[in-house]
mmCIF file of C-alpha atoms in Angstrom:
data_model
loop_
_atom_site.group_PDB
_atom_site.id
_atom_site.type_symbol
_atom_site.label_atom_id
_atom_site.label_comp_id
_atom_site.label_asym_id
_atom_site.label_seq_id
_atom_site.Cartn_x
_atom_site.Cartn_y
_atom_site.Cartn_z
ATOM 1 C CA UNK A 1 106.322 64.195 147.747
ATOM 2 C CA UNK A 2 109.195 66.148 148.212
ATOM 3 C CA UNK A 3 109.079 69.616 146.728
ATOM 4 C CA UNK A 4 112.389 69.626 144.552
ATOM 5 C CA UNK A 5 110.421 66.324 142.687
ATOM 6 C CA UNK A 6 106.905 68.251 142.653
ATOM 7 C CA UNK A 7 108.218 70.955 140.387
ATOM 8 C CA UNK A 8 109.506 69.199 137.383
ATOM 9 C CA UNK A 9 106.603 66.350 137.941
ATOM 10 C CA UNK A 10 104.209 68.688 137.606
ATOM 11 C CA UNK A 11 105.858 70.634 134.607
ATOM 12 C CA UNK A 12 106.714 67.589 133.006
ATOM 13 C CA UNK A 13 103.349 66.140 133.205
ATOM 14 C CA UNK A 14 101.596 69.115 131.914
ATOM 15 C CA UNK A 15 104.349 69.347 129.055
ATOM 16 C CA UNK A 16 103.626 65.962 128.150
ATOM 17 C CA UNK A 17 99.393 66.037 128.509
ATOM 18 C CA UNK A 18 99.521 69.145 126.729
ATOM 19 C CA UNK A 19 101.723 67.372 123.496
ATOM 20 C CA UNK A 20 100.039 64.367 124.018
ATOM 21 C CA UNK A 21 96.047 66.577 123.158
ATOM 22 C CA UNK A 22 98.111 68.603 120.538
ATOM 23 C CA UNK A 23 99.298 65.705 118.591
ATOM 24 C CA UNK A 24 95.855 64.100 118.777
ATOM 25 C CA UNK A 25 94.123 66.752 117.290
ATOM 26 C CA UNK A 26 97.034 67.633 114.671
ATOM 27 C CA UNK A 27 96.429 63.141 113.558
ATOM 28 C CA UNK A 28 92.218 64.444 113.682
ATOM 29 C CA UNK A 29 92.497 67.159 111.644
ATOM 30 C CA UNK A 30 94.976 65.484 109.144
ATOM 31 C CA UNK A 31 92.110 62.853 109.061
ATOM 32 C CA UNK A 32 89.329 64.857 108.283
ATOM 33 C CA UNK A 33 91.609 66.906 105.778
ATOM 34 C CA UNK A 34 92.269 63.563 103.210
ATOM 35 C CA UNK A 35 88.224 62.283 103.943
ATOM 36 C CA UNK A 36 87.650 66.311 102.773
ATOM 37 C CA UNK A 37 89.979 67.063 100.531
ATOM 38 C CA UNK A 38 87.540 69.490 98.761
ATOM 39 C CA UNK A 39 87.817 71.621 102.392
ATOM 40 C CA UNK A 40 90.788 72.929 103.231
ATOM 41 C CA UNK A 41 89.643 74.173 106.625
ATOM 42 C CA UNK A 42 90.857 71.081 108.295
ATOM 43 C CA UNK A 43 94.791 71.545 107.177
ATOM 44 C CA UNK A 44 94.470 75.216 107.408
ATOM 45 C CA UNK A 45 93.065 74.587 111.207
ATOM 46 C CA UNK A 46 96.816 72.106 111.745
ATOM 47 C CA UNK A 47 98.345 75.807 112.198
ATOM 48 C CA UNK A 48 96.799 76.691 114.954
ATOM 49 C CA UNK A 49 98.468 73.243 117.160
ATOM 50 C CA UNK A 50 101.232 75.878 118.828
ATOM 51 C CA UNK A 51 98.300 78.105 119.736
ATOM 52 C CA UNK A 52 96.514 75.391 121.119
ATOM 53 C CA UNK A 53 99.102 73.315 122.510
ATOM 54 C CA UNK A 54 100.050 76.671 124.635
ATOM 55 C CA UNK A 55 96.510 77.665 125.488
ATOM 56 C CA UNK A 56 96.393 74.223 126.843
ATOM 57 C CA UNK A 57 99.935 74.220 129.043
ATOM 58 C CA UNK A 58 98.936 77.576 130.117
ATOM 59 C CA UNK A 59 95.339 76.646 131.717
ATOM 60 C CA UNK A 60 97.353 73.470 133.345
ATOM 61 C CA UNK A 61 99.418 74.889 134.810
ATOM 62 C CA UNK A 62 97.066 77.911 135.947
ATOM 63 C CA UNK A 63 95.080 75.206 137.853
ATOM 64 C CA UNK A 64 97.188 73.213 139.445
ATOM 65 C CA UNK A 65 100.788 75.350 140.623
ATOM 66 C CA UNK A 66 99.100 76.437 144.054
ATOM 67 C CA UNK A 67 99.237 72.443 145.028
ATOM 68 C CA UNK A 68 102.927 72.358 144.690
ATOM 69 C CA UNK A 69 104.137 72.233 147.937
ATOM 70 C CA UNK A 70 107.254 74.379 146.703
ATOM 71 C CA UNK A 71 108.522 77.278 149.443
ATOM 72 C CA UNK A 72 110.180 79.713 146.286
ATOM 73 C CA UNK A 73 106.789 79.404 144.683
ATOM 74 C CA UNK A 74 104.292 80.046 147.491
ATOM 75 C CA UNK A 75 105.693 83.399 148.453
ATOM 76 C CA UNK A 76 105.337 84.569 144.904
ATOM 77 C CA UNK A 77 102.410 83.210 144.767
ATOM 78 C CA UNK A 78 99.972 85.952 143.169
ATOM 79 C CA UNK A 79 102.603 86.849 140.339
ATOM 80 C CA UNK A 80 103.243 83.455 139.624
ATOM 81 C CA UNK A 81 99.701 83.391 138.793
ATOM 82 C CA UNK A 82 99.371 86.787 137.141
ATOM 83 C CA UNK A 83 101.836 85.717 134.360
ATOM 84 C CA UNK A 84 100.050 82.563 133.937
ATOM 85 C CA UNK A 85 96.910 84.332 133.244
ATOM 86 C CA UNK A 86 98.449 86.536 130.977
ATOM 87 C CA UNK A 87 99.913 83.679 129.272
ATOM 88 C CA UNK A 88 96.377 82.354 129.072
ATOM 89 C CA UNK A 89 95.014 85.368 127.589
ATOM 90 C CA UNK A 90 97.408 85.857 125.420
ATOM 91 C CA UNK A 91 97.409 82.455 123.850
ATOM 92 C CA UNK A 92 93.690 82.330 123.381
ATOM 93 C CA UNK A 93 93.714 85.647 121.510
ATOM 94 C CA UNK A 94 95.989 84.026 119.626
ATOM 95 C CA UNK A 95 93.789 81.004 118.815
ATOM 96 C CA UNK A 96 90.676 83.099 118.159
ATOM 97 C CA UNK A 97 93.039 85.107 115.407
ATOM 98 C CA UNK A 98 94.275 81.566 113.641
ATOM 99 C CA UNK A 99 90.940 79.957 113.777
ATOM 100 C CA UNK A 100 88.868 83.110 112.298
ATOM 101 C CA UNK A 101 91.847 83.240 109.725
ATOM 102 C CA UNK A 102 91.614 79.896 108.843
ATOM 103 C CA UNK A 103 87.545 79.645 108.599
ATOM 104 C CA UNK A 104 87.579 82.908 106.554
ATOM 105 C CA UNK A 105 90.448 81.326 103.726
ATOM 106 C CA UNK A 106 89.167 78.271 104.049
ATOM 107 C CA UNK A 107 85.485 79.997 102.853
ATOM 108 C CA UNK A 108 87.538 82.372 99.856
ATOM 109 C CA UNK A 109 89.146 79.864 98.803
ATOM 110 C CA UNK A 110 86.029 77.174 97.898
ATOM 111 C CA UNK A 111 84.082 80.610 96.276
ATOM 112 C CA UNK A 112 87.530 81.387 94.428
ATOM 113 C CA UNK A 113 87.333 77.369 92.961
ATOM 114 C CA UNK A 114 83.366 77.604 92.430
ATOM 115 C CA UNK A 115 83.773 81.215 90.783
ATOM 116 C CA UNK A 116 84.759 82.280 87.273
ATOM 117 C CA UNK A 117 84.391 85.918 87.438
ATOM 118 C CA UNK A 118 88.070 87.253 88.497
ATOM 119 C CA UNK A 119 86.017 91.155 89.280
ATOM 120 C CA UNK A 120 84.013 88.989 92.098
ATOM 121 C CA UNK A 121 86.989 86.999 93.290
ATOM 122 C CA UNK A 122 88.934 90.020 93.370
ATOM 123 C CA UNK A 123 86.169 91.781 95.431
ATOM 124 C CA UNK A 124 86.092 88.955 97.941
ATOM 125 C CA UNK A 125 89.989 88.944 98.238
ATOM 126 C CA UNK A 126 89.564 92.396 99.032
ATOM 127 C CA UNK A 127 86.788 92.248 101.475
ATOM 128 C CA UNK A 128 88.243 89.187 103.355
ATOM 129 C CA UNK A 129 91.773 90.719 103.829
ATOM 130 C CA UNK A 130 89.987 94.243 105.236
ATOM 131 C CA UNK A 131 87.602 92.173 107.439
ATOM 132 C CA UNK A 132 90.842 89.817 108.837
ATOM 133 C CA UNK A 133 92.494 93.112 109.969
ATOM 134 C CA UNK A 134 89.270 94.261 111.809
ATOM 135 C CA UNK A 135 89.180 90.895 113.690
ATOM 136 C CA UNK A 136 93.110 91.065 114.099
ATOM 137 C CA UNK A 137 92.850 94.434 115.202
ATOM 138 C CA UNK A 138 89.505 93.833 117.833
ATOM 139 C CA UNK A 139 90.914 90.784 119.233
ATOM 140 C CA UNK A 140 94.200 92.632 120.168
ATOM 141 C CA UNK A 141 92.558 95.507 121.772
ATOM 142 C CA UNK A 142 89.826 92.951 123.573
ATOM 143 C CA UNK A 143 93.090 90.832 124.690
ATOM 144 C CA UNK A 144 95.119 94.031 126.256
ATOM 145 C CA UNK A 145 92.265 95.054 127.874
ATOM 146 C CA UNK A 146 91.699 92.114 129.748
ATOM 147 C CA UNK A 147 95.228 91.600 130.561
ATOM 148 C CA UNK A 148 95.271 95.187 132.299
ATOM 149 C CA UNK A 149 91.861 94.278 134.246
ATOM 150 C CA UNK A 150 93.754 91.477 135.909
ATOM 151 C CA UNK A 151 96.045 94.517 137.711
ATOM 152 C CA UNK A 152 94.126 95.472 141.037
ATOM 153 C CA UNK A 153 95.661 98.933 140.028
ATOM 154 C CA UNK A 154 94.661 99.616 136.475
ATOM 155 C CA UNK A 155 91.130 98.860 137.732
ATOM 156 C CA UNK A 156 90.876 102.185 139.518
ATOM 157 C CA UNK A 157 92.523 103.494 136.500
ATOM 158 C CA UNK A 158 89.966 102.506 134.019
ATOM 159 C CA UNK A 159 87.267 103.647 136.251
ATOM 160 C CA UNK A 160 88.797 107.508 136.424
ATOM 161 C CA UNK A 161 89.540 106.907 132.194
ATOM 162 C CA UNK A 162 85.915 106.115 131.649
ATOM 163 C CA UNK A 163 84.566 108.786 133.954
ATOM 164 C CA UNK A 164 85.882 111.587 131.909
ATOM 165 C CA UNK A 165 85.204 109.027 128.493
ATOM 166 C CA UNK A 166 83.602 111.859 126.581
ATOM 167 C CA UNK A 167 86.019 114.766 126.809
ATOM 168 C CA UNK A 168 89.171 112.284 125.379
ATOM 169 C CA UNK A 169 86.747 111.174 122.461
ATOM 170 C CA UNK A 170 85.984 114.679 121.495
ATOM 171 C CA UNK A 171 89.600 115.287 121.516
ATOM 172 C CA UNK A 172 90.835 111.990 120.318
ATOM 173 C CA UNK A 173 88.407 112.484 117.045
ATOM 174 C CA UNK A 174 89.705 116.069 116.667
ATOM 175 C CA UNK A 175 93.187 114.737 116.498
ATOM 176 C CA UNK A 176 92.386 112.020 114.452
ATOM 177 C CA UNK A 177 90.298 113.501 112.246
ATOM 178 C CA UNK A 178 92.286 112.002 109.231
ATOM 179 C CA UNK A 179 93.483 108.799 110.341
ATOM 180 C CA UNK A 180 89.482 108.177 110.780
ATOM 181 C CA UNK A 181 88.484 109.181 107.562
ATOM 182 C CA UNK A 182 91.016 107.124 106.293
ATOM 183 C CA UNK A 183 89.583 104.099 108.129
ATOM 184 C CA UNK A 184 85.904 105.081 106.842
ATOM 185 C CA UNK A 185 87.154 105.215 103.394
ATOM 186 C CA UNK A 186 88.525 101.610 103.763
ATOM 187 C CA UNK A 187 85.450 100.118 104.888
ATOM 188 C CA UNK A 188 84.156 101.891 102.137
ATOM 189 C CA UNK A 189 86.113 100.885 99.509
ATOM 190 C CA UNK A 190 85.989 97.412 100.724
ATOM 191 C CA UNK A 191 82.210 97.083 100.627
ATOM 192 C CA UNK A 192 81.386 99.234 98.230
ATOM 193 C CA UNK A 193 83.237 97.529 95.377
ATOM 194 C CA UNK A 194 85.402 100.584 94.270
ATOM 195 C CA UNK A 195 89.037 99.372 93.887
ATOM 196 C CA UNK A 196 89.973 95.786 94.549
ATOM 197 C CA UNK A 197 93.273 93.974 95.211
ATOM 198 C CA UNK A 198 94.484 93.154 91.601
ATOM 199 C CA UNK A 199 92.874 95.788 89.947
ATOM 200 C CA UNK A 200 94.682 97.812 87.385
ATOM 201 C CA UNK A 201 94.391 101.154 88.062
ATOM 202 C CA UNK A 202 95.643 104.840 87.077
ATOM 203 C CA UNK A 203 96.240 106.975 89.601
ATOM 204 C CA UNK A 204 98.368 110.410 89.750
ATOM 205 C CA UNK A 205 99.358 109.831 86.365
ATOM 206 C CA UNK A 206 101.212 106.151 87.170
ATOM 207 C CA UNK A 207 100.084 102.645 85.599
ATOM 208 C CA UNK A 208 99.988 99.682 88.177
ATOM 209 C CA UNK A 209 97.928 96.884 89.680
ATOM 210 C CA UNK A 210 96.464 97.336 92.985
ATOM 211 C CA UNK A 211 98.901 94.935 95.505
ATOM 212 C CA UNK A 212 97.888 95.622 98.745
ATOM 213 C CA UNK A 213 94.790 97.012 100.505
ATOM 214 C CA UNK A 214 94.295 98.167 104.578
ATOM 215 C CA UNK A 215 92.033 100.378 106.283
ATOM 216 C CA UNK A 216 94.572 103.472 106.257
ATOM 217 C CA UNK A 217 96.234 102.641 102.773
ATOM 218 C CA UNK A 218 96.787 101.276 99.796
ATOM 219 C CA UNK A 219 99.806 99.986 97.390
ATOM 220 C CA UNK A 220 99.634 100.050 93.817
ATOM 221 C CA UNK A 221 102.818 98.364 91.972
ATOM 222 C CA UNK A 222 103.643 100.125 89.075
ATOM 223 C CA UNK A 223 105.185 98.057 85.726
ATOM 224 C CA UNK A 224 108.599 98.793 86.972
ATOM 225 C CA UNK A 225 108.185 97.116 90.072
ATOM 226 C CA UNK A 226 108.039 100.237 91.982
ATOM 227 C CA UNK A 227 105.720 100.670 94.942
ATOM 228 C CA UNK A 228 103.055 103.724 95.501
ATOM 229 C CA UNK A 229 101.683 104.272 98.779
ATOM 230 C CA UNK A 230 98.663 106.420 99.017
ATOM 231 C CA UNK A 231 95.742 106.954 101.806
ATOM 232 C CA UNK A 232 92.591 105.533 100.813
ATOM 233 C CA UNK A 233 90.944 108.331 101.087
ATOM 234 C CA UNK A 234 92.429 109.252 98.130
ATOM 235 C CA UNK A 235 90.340 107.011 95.966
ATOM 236 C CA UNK A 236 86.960 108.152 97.869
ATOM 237 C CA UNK A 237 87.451 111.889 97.400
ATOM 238 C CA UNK A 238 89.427 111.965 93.866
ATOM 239 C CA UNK A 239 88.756 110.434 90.227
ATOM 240 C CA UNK A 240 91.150 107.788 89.266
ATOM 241 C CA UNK A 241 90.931 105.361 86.177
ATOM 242 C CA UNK A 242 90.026 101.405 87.032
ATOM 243 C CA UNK A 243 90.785 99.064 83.720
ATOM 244 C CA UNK A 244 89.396 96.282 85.685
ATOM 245 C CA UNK A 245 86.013 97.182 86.350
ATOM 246 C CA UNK A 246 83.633 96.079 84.101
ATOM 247 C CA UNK A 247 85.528 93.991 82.523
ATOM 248 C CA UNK A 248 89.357 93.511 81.253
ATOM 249 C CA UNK A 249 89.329 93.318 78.176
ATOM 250 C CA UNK A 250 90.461 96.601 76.566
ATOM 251 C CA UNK A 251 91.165 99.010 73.531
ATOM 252 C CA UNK A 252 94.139 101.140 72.700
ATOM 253 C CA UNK A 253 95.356 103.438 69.869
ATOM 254 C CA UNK A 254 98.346 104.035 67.595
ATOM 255 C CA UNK A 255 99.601 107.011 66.397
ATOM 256 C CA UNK A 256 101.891 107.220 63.257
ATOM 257 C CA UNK A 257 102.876 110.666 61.767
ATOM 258 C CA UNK A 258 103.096 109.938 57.954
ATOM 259 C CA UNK A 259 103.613 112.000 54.771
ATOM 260 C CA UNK A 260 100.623 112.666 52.555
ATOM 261 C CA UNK A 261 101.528 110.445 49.867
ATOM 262 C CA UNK A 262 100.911 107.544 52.292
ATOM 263 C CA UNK A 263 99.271 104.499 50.763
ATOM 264 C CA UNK A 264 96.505 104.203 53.391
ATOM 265 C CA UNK A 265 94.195 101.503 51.984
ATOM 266 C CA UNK A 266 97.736 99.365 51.429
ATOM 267 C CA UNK A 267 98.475 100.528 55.474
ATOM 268 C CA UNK A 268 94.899 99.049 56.467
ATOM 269 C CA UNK A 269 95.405 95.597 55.130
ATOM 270 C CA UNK A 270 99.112 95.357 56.623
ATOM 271 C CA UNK A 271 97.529 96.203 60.077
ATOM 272 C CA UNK A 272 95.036 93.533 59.634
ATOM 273 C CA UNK A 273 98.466 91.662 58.591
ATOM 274 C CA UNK A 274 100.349 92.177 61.590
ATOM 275 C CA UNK A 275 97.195 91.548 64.013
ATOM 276 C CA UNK A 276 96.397 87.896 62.984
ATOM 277 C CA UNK A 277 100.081 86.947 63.484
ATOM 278 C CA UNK A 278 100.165 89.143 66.863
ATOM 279 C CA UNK A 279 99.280 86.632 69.832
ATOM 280 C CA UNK A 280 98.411 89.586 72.544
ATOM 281 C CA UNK A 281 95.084 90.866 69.941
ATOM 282 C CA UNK A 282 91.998 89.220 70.830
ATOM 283 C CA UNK A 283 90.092 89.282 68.083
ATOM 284 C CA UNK A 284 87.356 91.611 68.837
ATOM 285 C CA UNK A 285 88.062 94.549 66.823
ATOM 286 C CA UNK A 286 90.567 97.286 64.349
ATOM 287 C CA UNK A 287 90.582 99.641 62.540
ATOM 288 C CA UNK A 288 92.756 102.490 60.570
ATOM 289 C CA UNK A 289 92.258 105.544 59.605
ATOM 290 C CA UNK A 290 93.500 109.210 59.375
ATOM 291 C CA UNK A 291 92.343 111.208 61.938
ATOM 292 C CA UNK A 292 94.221 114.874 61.055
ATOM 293 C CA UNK A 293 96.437 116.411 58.832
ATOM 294 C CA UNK A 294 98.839 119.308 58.724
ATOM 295 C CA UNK A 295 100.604 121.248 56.262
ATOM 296 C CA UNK A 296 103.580 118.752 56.976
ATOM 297 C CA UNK A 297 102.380 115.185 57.975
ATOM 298 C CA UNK A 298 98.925 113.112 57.936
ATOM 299 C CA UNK A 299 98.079 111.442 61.614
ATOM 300 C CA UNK A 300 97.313 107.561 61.227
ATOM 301 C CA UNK A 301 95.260 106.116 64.329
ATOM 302 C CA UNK A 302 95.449 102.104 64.577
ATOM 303 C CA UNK A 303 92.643 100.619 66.942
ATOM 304 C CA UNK A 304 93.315 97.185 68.490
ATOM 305 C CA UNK A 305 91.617 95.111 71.438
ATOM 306 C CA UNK A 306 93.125 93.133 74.030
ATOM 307 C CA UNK A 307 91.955 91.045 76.335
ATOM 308 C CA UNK A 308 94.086 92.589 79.213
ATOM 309 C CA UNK A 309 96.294 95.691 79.682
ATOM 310 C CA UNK A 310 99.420 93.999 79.713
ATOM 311 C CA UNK A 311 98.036 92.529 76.564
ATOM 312 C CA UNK A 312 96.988 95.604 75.144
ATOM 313 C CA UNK A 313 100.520 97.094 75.929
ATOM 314 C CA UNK A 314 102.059 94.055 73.576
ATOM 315 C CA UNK A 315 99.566 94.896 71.251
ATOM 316 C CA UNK A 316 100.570 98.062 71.018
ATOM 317 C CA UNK A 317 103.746 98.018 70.553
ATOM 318 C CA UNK A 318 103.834 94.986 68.266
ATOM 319 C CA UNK A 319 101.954 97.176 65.674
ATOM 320 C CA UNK A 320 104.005 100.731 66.058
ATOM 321 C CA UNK A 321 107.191 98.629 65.785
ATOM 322 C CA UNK A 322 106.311 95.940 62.432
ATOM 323 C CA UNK A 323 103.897 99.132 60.550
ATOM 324 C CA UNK A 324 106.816 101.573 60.781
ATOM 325 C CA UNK A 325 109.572 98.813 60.110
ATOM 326 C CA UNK A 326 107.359 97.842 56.686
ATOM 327 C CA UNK A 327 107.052 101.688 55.842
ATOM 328 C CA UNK A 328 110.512 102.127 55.879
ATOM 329 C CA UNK A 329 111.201 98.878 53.662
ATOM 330 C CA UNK A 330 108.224 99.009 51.048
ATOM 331 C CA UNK A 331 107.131 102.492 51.118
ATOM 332 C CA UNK A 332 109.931 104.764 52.268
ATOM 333 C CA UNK A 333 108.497 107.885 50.727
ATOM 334 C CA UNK A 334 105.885 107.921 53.270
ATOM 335 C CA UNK A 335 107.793 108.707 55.954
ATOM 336 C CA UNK A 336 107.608 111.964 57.481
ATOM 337 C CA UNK A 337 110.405 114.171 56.267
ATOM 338 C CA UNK A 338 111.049 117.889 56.217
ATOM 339 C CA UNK A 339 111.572 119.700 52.591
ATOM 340 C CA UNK A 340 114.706 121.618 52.409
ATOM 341 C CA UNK A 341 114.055 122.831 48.603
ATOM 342 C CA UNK A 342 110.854 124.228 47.140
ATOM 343 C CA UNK A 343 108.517 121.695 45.398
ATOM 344 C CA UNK A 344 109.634 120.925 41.486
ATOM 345 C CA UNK A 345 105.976 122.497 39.550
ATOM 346 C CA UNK A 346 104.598 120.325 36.388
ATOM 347 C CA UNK A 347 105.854 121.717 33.125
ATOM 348 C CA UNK A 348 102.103 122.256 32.475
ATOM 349 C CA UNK A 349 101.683 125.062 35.427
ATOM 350 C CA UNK A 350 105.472 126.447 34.460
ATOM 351 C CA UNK A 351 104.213 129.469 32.624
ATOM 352 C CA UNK A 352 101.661 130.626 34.904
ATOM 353 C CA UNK A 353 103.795 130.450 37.773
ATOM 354 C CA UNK A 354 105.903 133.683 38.532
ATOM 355 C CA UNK A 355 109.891 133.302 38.659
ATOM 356 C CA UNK A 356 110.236 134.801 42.012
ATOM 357 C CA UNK A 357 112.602 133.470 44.360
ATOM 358 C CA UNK A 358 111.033 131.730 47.026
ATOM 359 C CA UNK A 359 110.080 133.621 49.829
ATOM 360 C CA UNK A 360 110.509 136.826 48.344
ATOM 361 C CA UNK A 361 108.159 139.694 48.364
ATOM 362 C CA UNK A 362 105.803 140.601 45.784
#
């Protein structure tokens, strides 16, 4: 066969086998997918058919372009098949990261549907997304280090490298003494159950739910959509508050400055008011009461529950906004204010009390 008709026959023909397998297994999988619709391994496997469909082209064409009878090709020979094999590396590293992806979502999501504890889902989310980066990450090296085997020279390279193996650990440890602790710290929050993605957390003073988590860092995003990057060694070597753990559901406070003359009991049963019509409160518990006093004001603490923080925010608010807004409309007098004139005294204290000017010395 003349060589000019080789070259595309052969590239054409492994082109075409190579489709011809990846559209087979893209109809099998699609199959298996609506018999299984209660497994979505199946469709989640479909995106892996470029992986596949390359791995495949790749080992084709490794095994048969030394037949073709082609002059251009036979002198280059050896680095016609050195790319191929890097090719073929490459694309099964690939593969080995899509299928591991897909079997590990496939496996969240089924404990996700048969779960209905969002703290265990969360801790799943989190473990699967650490453990996805590990294989990502392993693969990668496992890949590059194969691909610089196949060099004749690297060989002798990697020989000398692992001969003095121990000296660059001791050094590369010294130097990365932090980025290491940082990756101990994620596989410890990750299996230890510390901090999971979704969480809502506290940390250096900000409010936010935990978006992202890797082995070096982690993102909370605040309520105003703003993003804080810390190591995760933070949250293994300092305290920080966790809302989520243990449970959601949550209590806040409200403080209202008020005058003494404050109708309390009156106060109470408006509270209880404003919670039934307030859809954020949950229902488990309030309360009111005066907690302090000072020469000028009494201090009124409202306790309400919440099923959630964001809940317990609306809560919150709701309440400091409709008790001070009724205050103002029915009892204005309670309002803190500041006295600017000395207190009128009962007629029945008048002659006992001295006719000094106020302030003035005795």
């Amino acid at each position: 066969m003349n060589s000019l008709v080789q070259v595309p026959a052969v590239i054409g023909g492994s082109i075409v086998l190579t489709s011809v397998a990846g559209r087979v297994t893209d109809l099998l999988l699609r199959r298996a997918g609506a018999r299984h619709p209660e497994t979505p391994l199946w469709n989640m496997l479909r995106r892996c058919r470029s992986a596949v469909r390359l791995l495949l082209l790749a080992a084709v064409l490794r095994a048969v372009y030394r037949q073709i009878a082609w002059e251009p090709l036979q002198e280059h020979e050896a680095a016609v098949g050195e790319v191929l094999t890097l090719v073929l590396i490459g694309a099964g590293a690939w593969c080995v990261v899509l299928v591991t992806s897909a079997v590990v979502e496939s496996s969240y999501a089924r404990y996700a549907l048969g779960t209905r504890d969002p703290s265990r889902v969360r801790r799943v989310r989190t473990q699967v997304t650490l453990i996805m980066r590990i294989v990502t990450a392993v693969v990668a090296v496992v890949a590059a280090a194969a691909m610089l085997l196949t060099f004749p020279g690297l060989r002798a390279v990697g020989t000398s490298l692992l001969a003095s193996a121990g000296i660059i650990g001791i050094v590369a440890g010294v130097a990365a003494q932090s980025t290491l602790g940082n990756l101990f710290a994620g596989f410890q929050i990750a299996f230890g159950d510390m901090v999971r993605i979704g969480d809502t957390v506290v940390v250096a003073g900000e409010w936010g739910v935990v978006e992202e988590i890797t082995l070096t860092f982690l993102a909370v995003r605040t309520w105003d959509e703003r993003r804080i990057t810390m190591p995760v060694s933070y949250f293994t070597g300092r305290p920080f508050e966790n809302w989520s753990r243990g449970g959601i559901q949550m209590t806040g406070t409200v403080f209202l400055h008020c005058d003494h003359t404050t109708p309390v009991a009156l106060m109470r049963e408006k509270l209880r008011e404003i919670l039934e019509g307030c859809e954020a409160w949950d229902g488990r518990g309030w309360d009111l009461a005066v907690t302090d006093t000072t020469p000028s004001s009494i201090v009124v603490r409202a306790i309400v529950t919440a099923k959630d923080a964001d809940d317990l925010w609306t809560a919150r608010c709701a309440v400091r906004e409709q008790l001070v807004a009724w205050l103002a409309e029915k009892h204005p007098y309670a309002l803190p204010r500041v006295s600017t004139s000395a207190a009128a005294v009962p007629s029945q204290y008048a002659d006992g009390v001295s006719k000094r000017a106020p302030g003035s010395d005795a």
